[in-house]
PDB file of C-alpha atoms in Angstrom:
ATOM      1  CA  MET A   1    -113.531-136.834 -50.660  1.00  0.00           C
ATOM      2  CA  PHE A   2    -110.399-136.583 -48.640  1.00  0.00           C
ATOM      3  CA  VAL A   3    -112.175-134.729 -45.721  1.00  0.00           C
ATOM      4  CA  ALA A   4    -114.946-137.577 -45.596  1.00  0.00           C
ATOM      5  CA  LEU A   5    -112.224-140.185 -45.641  1.00  0.00           C
ATOM      6  CA  ALA A   6    -110.572-138.658 -42.703  1.00  0.00           C
ATOM      7  CA  VAL A   7    -113.522-138.496 -40.865  1.00  0.00           C
ATOM      8  CA  VAL A   8    -114.800-141.791 -41.580  1.00  0.00           C
ATOM      9  CA  CYS A   9    -111.477-143.311 -40.358  1.00  0.00           C
ATOM     10  CA  ASP A  10    -110.941-140.982 -37.296  1.00  0.00           C
ATOM     11  CA  GLU A  11    -114.414-141.325 -35.896  1.00  0.00           C
ATOM     12  CA  PHE A  12    -115.534-144.746 -36.975  1.00  0.00           C
ATOM     13  CA  PHE A  13    -112.899-147.172 -38.191  1.00  0.00           C
ATOM     14  CA  VAL A  14    -110.043-146.448 -35.796  1.00  0.00           C
ATOM     15  CA  PRO A  15    -112.543-146.681 -32.673  1.00  0.00           C
ATOM     16  CA  SER A  16    -113.905-149.799 -33.980  1.00  0.00           C
ATOM     17  CA  LEU A  17    -110.594-151.420 -34.630  1.00  0.00           C
ATOM     18  CA  GLU A  18    -109.548-150.527 -30.952  1.00  0.00           C
ATOM     19  CA  VAL A  19    -112.643-152.344 -29.724  1.00  0.00           C
ATOM     20  CA  ILE A  20    -112.024-155.398 -31.668  1.00  0.00           C
ATOM     21  CA  THR A  21    -108.320-155.534 -30.521  1.00  0.00           C
ATOM     22  CA  GLU A  22    -109.632-155.334 -26.926  1.00  0.00           C
ATOM     23  CA  VAL A  23    -112.245-157.798 -27.273  1.00  0.00           C
ATOM     24  CA  LEU A  24    -110.394-160.380 -29.174  1.00  0.00           C
ATOM     25  CA  ASN A  25    -107.249-159.624 -26.902  1.00  0.00           C
ATOM     26  CA  ILE A  26    -104.884-159.342 -29.859  1.00  0.00           C
ATOM     27  CA  SER A  27    -101.804-156.946 -30.344  1.00  0.00           C
ATOM     28  CA  GLU A  28    -101.788-153.892 -32.176  1.00  0.00           C
ATOM     29  CA  ASP A  29     -99.263-155.438 -34.675  1.00  0.00           C
ATOM     30  CA  VAL A  30    -101.788-158.243 -35.710  1.00  0.00           C
ATOM     31  CA  ALA A  31    -104.574-155.940 -35.740  1.00  0.00           C
ATOM     32  CA  GLY A  32    -102.785-153.732 -38.266  1.00  0.00           C
ATOM     33  CA  ALA A  33    -101.833-156.710 -40.138  1.00  0.00           C
ATOM     34  CA  THR A  34    -105.247-157.943 -40.476  1.00  0.00           C
ATOM     35  CA  PHE A  35    -108.178-155.700 -39.808  1.00  0.00           C
ATOM     36  CA  MET A  36    -106.548-152.269 -40.807  1.00  0.00           C
ATOM     37  CA  ALA A  37    -105.159-154.057 -44.028  1.00  0.00           C
ATOM     38  CA  ALA A  38    -108.288-155.431 -44.679  1.00  0.00           C
ATOM     39  CA  GLY A  39    -110.180-152.278 -44.198  1.00  0.00           C
ATOM     40  CA  GLY A  40    -107.770-150.206 -46.292  1.00  0.00           C
ATOM     41  CA  SER A  41    -107.552-152.888 -49.092  1.00  0.00           C
ATOM     42  CA  ALA A  42    -111.417-153.458 -49.345  1.00  0.00           C
ATOM     43  CA  PRO A  43    -111.633-151.229 -52.476  1.00  0.00           C
ATOM     44  CA  GLU A  44    -108.765-153.150 -54.186  1.00  0.00           C
ATOM     45  CA  LEU A  45    -110.424-156.444 -53.332  1.00  0.00           C
ATOM     46  CA  PHE A  46    -113.689-155.918 -54.567  1.00  0.00           C
ATOM     47  CA  THR A  47    -112.552-154.108 -57.629  1.00  0.00           C
ATOM     48  CA  SER A  48    -110.284-157.399 -58.511  1.00  0.00           C
ATOM     49  CA  PHE A  49    -113.252-159.631 -57.856  1.00  0.00           C
ATOM     50  CA  ILE A  50    -115.267-157.357 -60.371  1.00  0.00           C
ATOM     51  CA  GLY A  51    -112.625-157.451 -62.805  1.00  0.00           C
ATOM     52  CA  VAL A  52    -111.817-161.099 -62.716  1.00  0.00           C
ATOM     53  CA  PHE A  53    -115.220-162.560 -62.369  1.00  0.00           C
ATOM     54  CA  ILE A  54    -117.468-160.142 -64.078  1.00  0.00           C
ATOM     55  CA  ALA A  55    -115.680-157.968 -66.470  1.00  0.00           C
ATOM     56  CA  ASN A  56    -113.054-160.795 -67.307  1.00  0.00           C
ATOM     57  CA  SER A  57    -110.136-158.247 -67.409  1.00  0.00           C
ATOM     58  CA  ASN A  58    -106.785-158.154 -65.752  1.00  0.00           C
ATOM     59  CA  VAL A  59    -107.773-154.640 -64.224  1.00  0.00           C
ATOM     60  CA  GLY A  60    -107.789-156.347 -60.786  1.00  0.00           C
ATOM     61  CA  ILE A  61    -103.993-157.353 -60.749  1.00  0.00           C
ATOM     62  CA  GLY A  62    -103.053-153.783 -61.912  1.00  0.00           C
ATOM     63  CA  THR A  63    -105.226-152.352 -59.188  1.00  0.00           C
ATOM     64  CA  ILE A  64    -103.523-154.197 -56.525  1.00  0.00           C
ATOM     65  CA  VAL A  65    -100.154-153.625 -57.757  1.00  0.00           C
ATOM     66  CA  GLY A  66    -100.861-149.904 -58.356  1.00  0.00           C
ATOM     67  CA  SER A  67    -102.240-149.390 -55.124  1.00  0.00           C
ATOM     68  CA  ALA A  68     -99.057-150.851 -53.510  1.00  0.00           C
ATOM     69  CA  VAL A  69     -96.915-148.555 -55.483  1.00  0.00           C
ATOM     70  CA  PHE A  70     -99.061-145.573 -54.545  1.00  0.00           C
ATOM     71  CA  ASN A  71     -99.129-146.547 -50.799  1.00  0.00           C
ATOM     72  CA  ILE A  72     -95.365-146.788 -50.533  1.00  0.00           C
ATOM     73  CA  LEU A  73     -94.365-143.953 -52.763  1.00  0.00           C
ATOM     74  CA  PHE A  74     -96.896-141.296 -52.760  1.00  0.00           C
ATOM     75  CA  VAL A  75     -98.505-141.710 -49.317  1.00  0.00           C
ATOM     76  CA  ILE A  76     -95.144-141.803 -47.492  1.00  0.00           C
ATOM     77  CA  GLY A  77     -93.651-138.983 -49.508  1.00  0.00           C
ATOM     78  CA  MET A  78     -96.709-136.772 -48.761  1.00  0.00           C
ATOM     79  CA  CYS A  79     -96.947-137.548 -45.130  1.00  0.00           C
ATOM     80  CA  ALA A  80     -93.174-136.797 -44.841  1.00  0.00           C
ATOM     81  CA  LEU A  81     -93.144-133.766 -47.118  1.00  0.00           C
ATOM     82  CA  PHE A  82     -96.083-132.046 -44.979  1.00  0.00           C
ATOM     83  CA  SER A  83     -94.921-133.146 -41.725  1.00  0.00           C
ATOM     84  CA  LYS A  84     -94.502-130.300 -39.181  1.00  0.00           C
ATOM     85  CA  GLY A  85     -91.524-132.022 -37.327  1.00  0.00           C
ATOM     86  CA  VAL A  86     -88.851-134.813 -37.982  1.00  0.00           C
ATOM     87  CA  LEU A  87     -90.367-138.200 -38.226  1.00  0.00           C
ATOM     88  CA  VAL A  88     -88.422-140.457 -35.927  1.00  0.00           C
ATOM     89  CA  LEU A  89     -88.641-143.880 -37.429  1.00  0.00           C
ATOM     90  CA  THR A  90     -86.937-147.382 -36.295  1.00  0.00           C
ATOM     91  CA  TRP A  91     -85.527-149.754 -38.425  1.00  0.00           C
ATOM     92  CA  TRP A  92     -87.115-152.882 -37.336  1.00  0.00           C
ATOM     93  CA  PRO A  93     -90.747-152.317 -38.751  1.00  0.00           C
ATOM     94  CA  LEU A  94     -89.017-151.342 -42.313  1.00  0.00           C
ATOM     95  CA  PHE A  95     -86.831-154.367 -42.181  1.00  0.00           C
ATOM     96  CA  ARG A  96     -89.620-156.637 -41.185  1.00  0.00           C
ATOM     97  CA  ASP A  97     -92.200-155.492 -43.957  1.00  0.00           C
ATOM     98  CA  VAL A  98     -89.591-154.918 -46.788  1.00  0.00           C
ATOM     99  CA  THR A  99     -88.349-158.570 -46.167  1.00  0.00           C
ATOM    100  CA  PHE A 100     -91.825-159.919 -46.335  1.00  0.00           C
ATOM    101  CA  TYR A 101     -92.706-157.643 -49.157  1.00  0.00           C
ATOM    102  CA  SER A 102     -89.809-158.592 -51.220  1.00  0.00           C
ATOM    103  CA  ILE A 103     -90.763-162.342 -50.698  1.00  0.00           C
ATOM    104  CA  SER A 104     -94.511-161.990 -51.902  1.00  0.00           C
ATOM    105  CA  LEU A 105     -93.267-159.921 -54.958  1.00  0.00           C
ATOM    106  CA  ALA A 106     -90.716-162.561 -55.785  1.00  0.00           C
ATOM    107  CA  CYS A 107     -93.301-165.435 -55.486  1.00  0.00           C
ATOM    108  CA  LEU A 108     -95.940-163.277 -57.604  1.00  0.00           C
ATOM    109  CA  ILE A 109     -93.406-162.610 -60.328  1.00  0.00           C
ATOM    110  CA  GLY A 110     -92.276-166.117 -60.558  1.00  0.00           C
ATOM    111  CA  PHE A 111     -95.845-167.284 -60.570  1.00  0.00           C
ATOM    112  CA  PHE A 112     -96.767-164.821 -63.423  1.00  0.00           C
ATOM    113  CA  ILE A 113     -94.061-165.803 -65.782  1.00  0.00           C
ATOM    114  CA  ASP A 114     -96.154-168.412 -67.428  1.00  0.00           C
ATOM    115  CA  LYS A 115     -99.195-165.965 -67.541  1.00  0.00           C
ATOM    116  CA  TRP A 116    -101.184-168.393 -65.541  1.00  0.00           C
ATOM    117  CA  ILE A 117    -101.845-168.906 -61.643  1.00  0.00           C
ATOM    118  CA  ASP A 118    -102.676-172.364 -60.633  1.00  0.00           C
ATOM    119  CA  TRP A 119    -104.487-173.151 -57.390  1.00  0.00           C
ATOM    120  CA  TRP A 120    -101.327-174.262 -55.573  1.00  0.00           C
ATOM    121  CA  GLU A 121     -99.650-171.113 -56.593  1.00  0.00           C
ATOM    122  CA  ALA A 122    -102.588-169.005 -54.991  1.00  0.00           C
ATOM    123  CA  LEU A 123    -102.404-171.392 -51.997  1.00  0.00           C
ATOM    124  CA  ILE A 124     -98.597-170.471 -51.574  1.00  0.00           C
ATOM    125  CA  LEU A 125     -99.649-166.774 -51.798  1.00  0.00           C
ATOM    126  CA  LEU A 126    -102.279-167.075 -49.028  1.00  0.00           C
ATOM    127  CA  LEU A 127     -99.731-169.129 -47.063  1.00  0.00           C
ATOM    128  CA  CYS A 128     -97.154-166.303 -47.264  1.00  0.00           C
ATOM    129  CA  TYR A 129     -99.942-163.826 -45.850  1.00  0.00           C
ATOM    130  CA  ILE A 130    -100.725-166.306 -42.930  1.00  0.00           C
ATOM    131  CA  SER A 131     -97.098-166.774 -42.062  1.00  0.00           C
ATOM    132  CA  TYR A 132     -96.765-162.652 -41.981  1.00  0.00           C
ATOM    133  CA  VAL A 133     -99.666-162.837 -39.707  1.00  0.00           C
ATOM    134  CA  LEU A 134     -98.260-165.463 -37.460  1.00  0.00           C
ATOM    135  CA  PHE A 135     -94.851-163.382 -37.293  1.00  0.00           C
ATOM    136  CA  MET A 136     -96.778-160.332 -36.315  1.00  0.00           C
ATOM    137  CA  LYS A 137     -98.159-162.442 -33.388  1.00  0.00           C
ATOM    138  CA  PHE A 138     -94.770-162.921 -32.082  1.00  0.00           C
ATOM    139  CA  ASN A 139     -93.335-159.592 -33.595  1.00  0.00           C
ATOM    140  CA  GLN A 140     -92.018-158.516 -30.175  1.00  0.00           C
ATOM    141  CA  ASP A 141     -90.103-161.651 -29.496  1.00  0.00           C
ATOM    142  CA  PHE A 142     -88.581-161.690 -32.901  1.00  0.00           C
ATOM    143  CA  GLU A 143     -87.570-158.140 -32.557  1.00  0.00           C
ATOM    144  CA  ASP A 144     -85.788-158.553 -29.296  1.00  0.00           C
ATOM    145  CA  PHE A 145     -84.068-161.627 -30.568  1.00  0.00           C
ATOM    146  CA  VAL A 146     -82.532-160.059 -33.549  1.00  0.00           C
ATOM    147  CA  LYS A 147     -81.691-156.832 -31.681  1.00  0.00           C
ATOM    148  CA  SER A 148     -79.975-158.831 -28.934  1.00  0.00           C
ATOM    149  CA  ARG A 149     -78.023-160.891 -31.606  1.00  0.00           C
ATOM    150  CA  LEU A 150     -76.902-157.597 -33.406  1.00  0.00           C
ATOM    151  CA  ASN A 151     -75.819-156.056 -30.282  1.00  0.00           C
ATOM    152  CA  GLY A 152     -74.348-159.196 -28.632  1.00  0.00           C
ATOM    153  CA  ASN A 153     -70.773-158.311 -29.821  1.00  0.00           C
ATOM    154  CA  LYS A 154     -70.905-154.401 -29.312  1.00  0.00           C
ATOM    155  CA  VAL A 155     -67.875-153.115 -27.212  1.00  0.00           C
ATOM    156  CA  THR A 156     -69.501-150.991 -24.611  1.00  0.00           C
ATOM    157  CA  SER A 157     -66.331-149.943 -22.513  1.00  0.00           C
ATOM    158  CA  MET A 158     -62.612-150.148 -22.615  1.00  0.00           C
ATOM    159  CA  ARG A 159     -60.453-150.004 -19.692  1.00  0.00           C
ATOM    160  CA  SER A 160     -56.725-150.761 -19.267  1.00  0.00           C
ATOM    161  CA  ARG A 161     -55.193-153.399 -16.977  1.00  0.00           C
ATOM    162  CA  ASP A 162     -53.708-150.707 -14.770  1.00  0.00           C
ATOM    163  CA  ASN A 163     -56.814-149.163 -13.984  1.00  0.00           C
ATOM    164  CA  LEU A 164     -58.392-152.551 -13.182  1.00  0.00           C
ATOM    165  CA  ILE A 165     -55.510-153.323 -10.720  1.00  0.00           C
ATOM    166  CA  ARG A 166     -56.046-149.791  -8.998  1.00  0.00           C
ATOM    167  CA  GLU A 167     -59.843-150.152  -8.647  1.00  0.00           C
ATOM    168  CA  SER A 168     -59.211-153.732  -7.203  1.00  0.00           C
ATOM    169  CA  GLY A 169     -56.630-152.351  -4.816  1.00  0.00           C
ATOM    170  CA  SER A 170     -53.775-154.742  -5.566  1.00  0.00           C
ATOM    171  CA  PRO A 171     -50.242-153.236  -5.961  1.00  0.00           C
ATOM    172  CA  THR A 172     -49.001-152.830  -9.431  1.00  0.00           C
ATOM    173  CA  PRO A 173     -46.276-155.609 -10.072  1.00  0.00           C
ATOM    174  CA  ARG A 174     -42.621-154.564 -10.185  1.00  0.00           C
ATOM    175  CA  PRO A 175     -40.196-155.759 -12.513  1.00  0.00           C
ATOM    176  CA  VAL A 176     -37.887-158.344 -11.364  1.00  0.00           C
ATOM    177  CA  GLY A 177     -34.132-157.932 -12.071  1.00  0.00           C
ATOM    178  CA  ASN A 178     -30.743-158.382 -10.518  1.00  0.00           C
ATOM    179  CA  SER A 179     -29.072-155.078 -11.471  1.00  0.00           C
ATOM    180  CA  SER A 180     -29.715-151.788  -9.493  1.00  0.00           C
ATOM    181  CA  MET A 181     -30.506-150.207 -12.558  1.00  0.00           C
ATOM    182  CA  GLU A 182     -33.356-152.102 -13.323  1.00  0.00           C
ATOM    183  CA  GLU A 183     -34.646-151.701  -9.851  1.00  0.00           C
ATOM    184  CA  ASN A 184     -34.087-147.861  -9.971  1.00  0.00           C
ATOM    185  CA  SER A 185     -35.661-147.514 -13.697  1.00  0.00           C
ATOM    186  CA  PRO A 186     -39.371-146.836 -13.762  1.00  0.00           C
ATOM    187  CA  SER A 187     -41.505-149.567 -15.189  1.00  0.00           C
ATOM    188  CA  PRO A 188     -43.367-149.080 -18.365  1.00  0.00           C
ATOM    189  CA  PRO A 189     -46.959-148.369 -18.324  1.00  0.00           C
ATOM    190  CA  PRO A 190     -48.976-151.636 -19.027  1.00  0.00           C
ATOM    191  CA  GLN A 191     -50.141-151.928 -22.570  1.00  0.00           C
ATOM    192  CA  VAL A 192     -52.815-154.576 -22.147  1.00  0.00           C
ATOM    193  CA  THR A 193     -56.337-153.408 -22.788  1.00  0.00           C
ATOM    194  CA  ILE A 194     -59.424-155.441 -21.820  1.00  0.00           C
ATOM    195  CA  LEU A 195     -62.524-155.178 -23.976  1.00  0.00           C
ATOM    196  CA  ILE A 196     -65.928-155.650 -22.018  1.00  0.00           C
ATOM    197  CA  PHE A 197     -68.665-157.301 -24.061  1.00  0.00           C
ATOM    198  CA  THR A 198     -72.422-156.921 -23.172  1.00  0.00           C
TER     199      THR A 198
END
């Protein structure tokens, strides 16, 4: 079964997804949040429809939540465990998806408190997903903005005032005094430090 799934995904699903993204001219982030997610969650979707509308049971909800737990814990853990090299990850996709996932779970828990989901609650859940897709549309812009804000006050270099004066070619100022002792005594090194931010 696992070999069959690998063959289907590698030979049919991924190439079809690449063609769809090229024809519709959409980014890979949006494709992953829509087509890839729909293809991966299709079994849970049909199981939920059968459980809710045909079998009249709550197996659909358990399937969706259990599948999410399986994907987060088991799939990621197995991939990292059997990886031949070190997996280099970036913090932004994790931060982005965990934020939306936490908001969605908070809404879901709040709606399940009364053991009943109204139409407007279902609409809010659907709007949460639409907002996620729209966010993925401008994902690169949001990522650049957040990273620029986080790195805006980062100190990149430190140079003393004495080094700046020598680089500019200006003479080092000498102390002014009336006594010969003050004139012959060496001036202390400057202690002013200039921080350069980028």
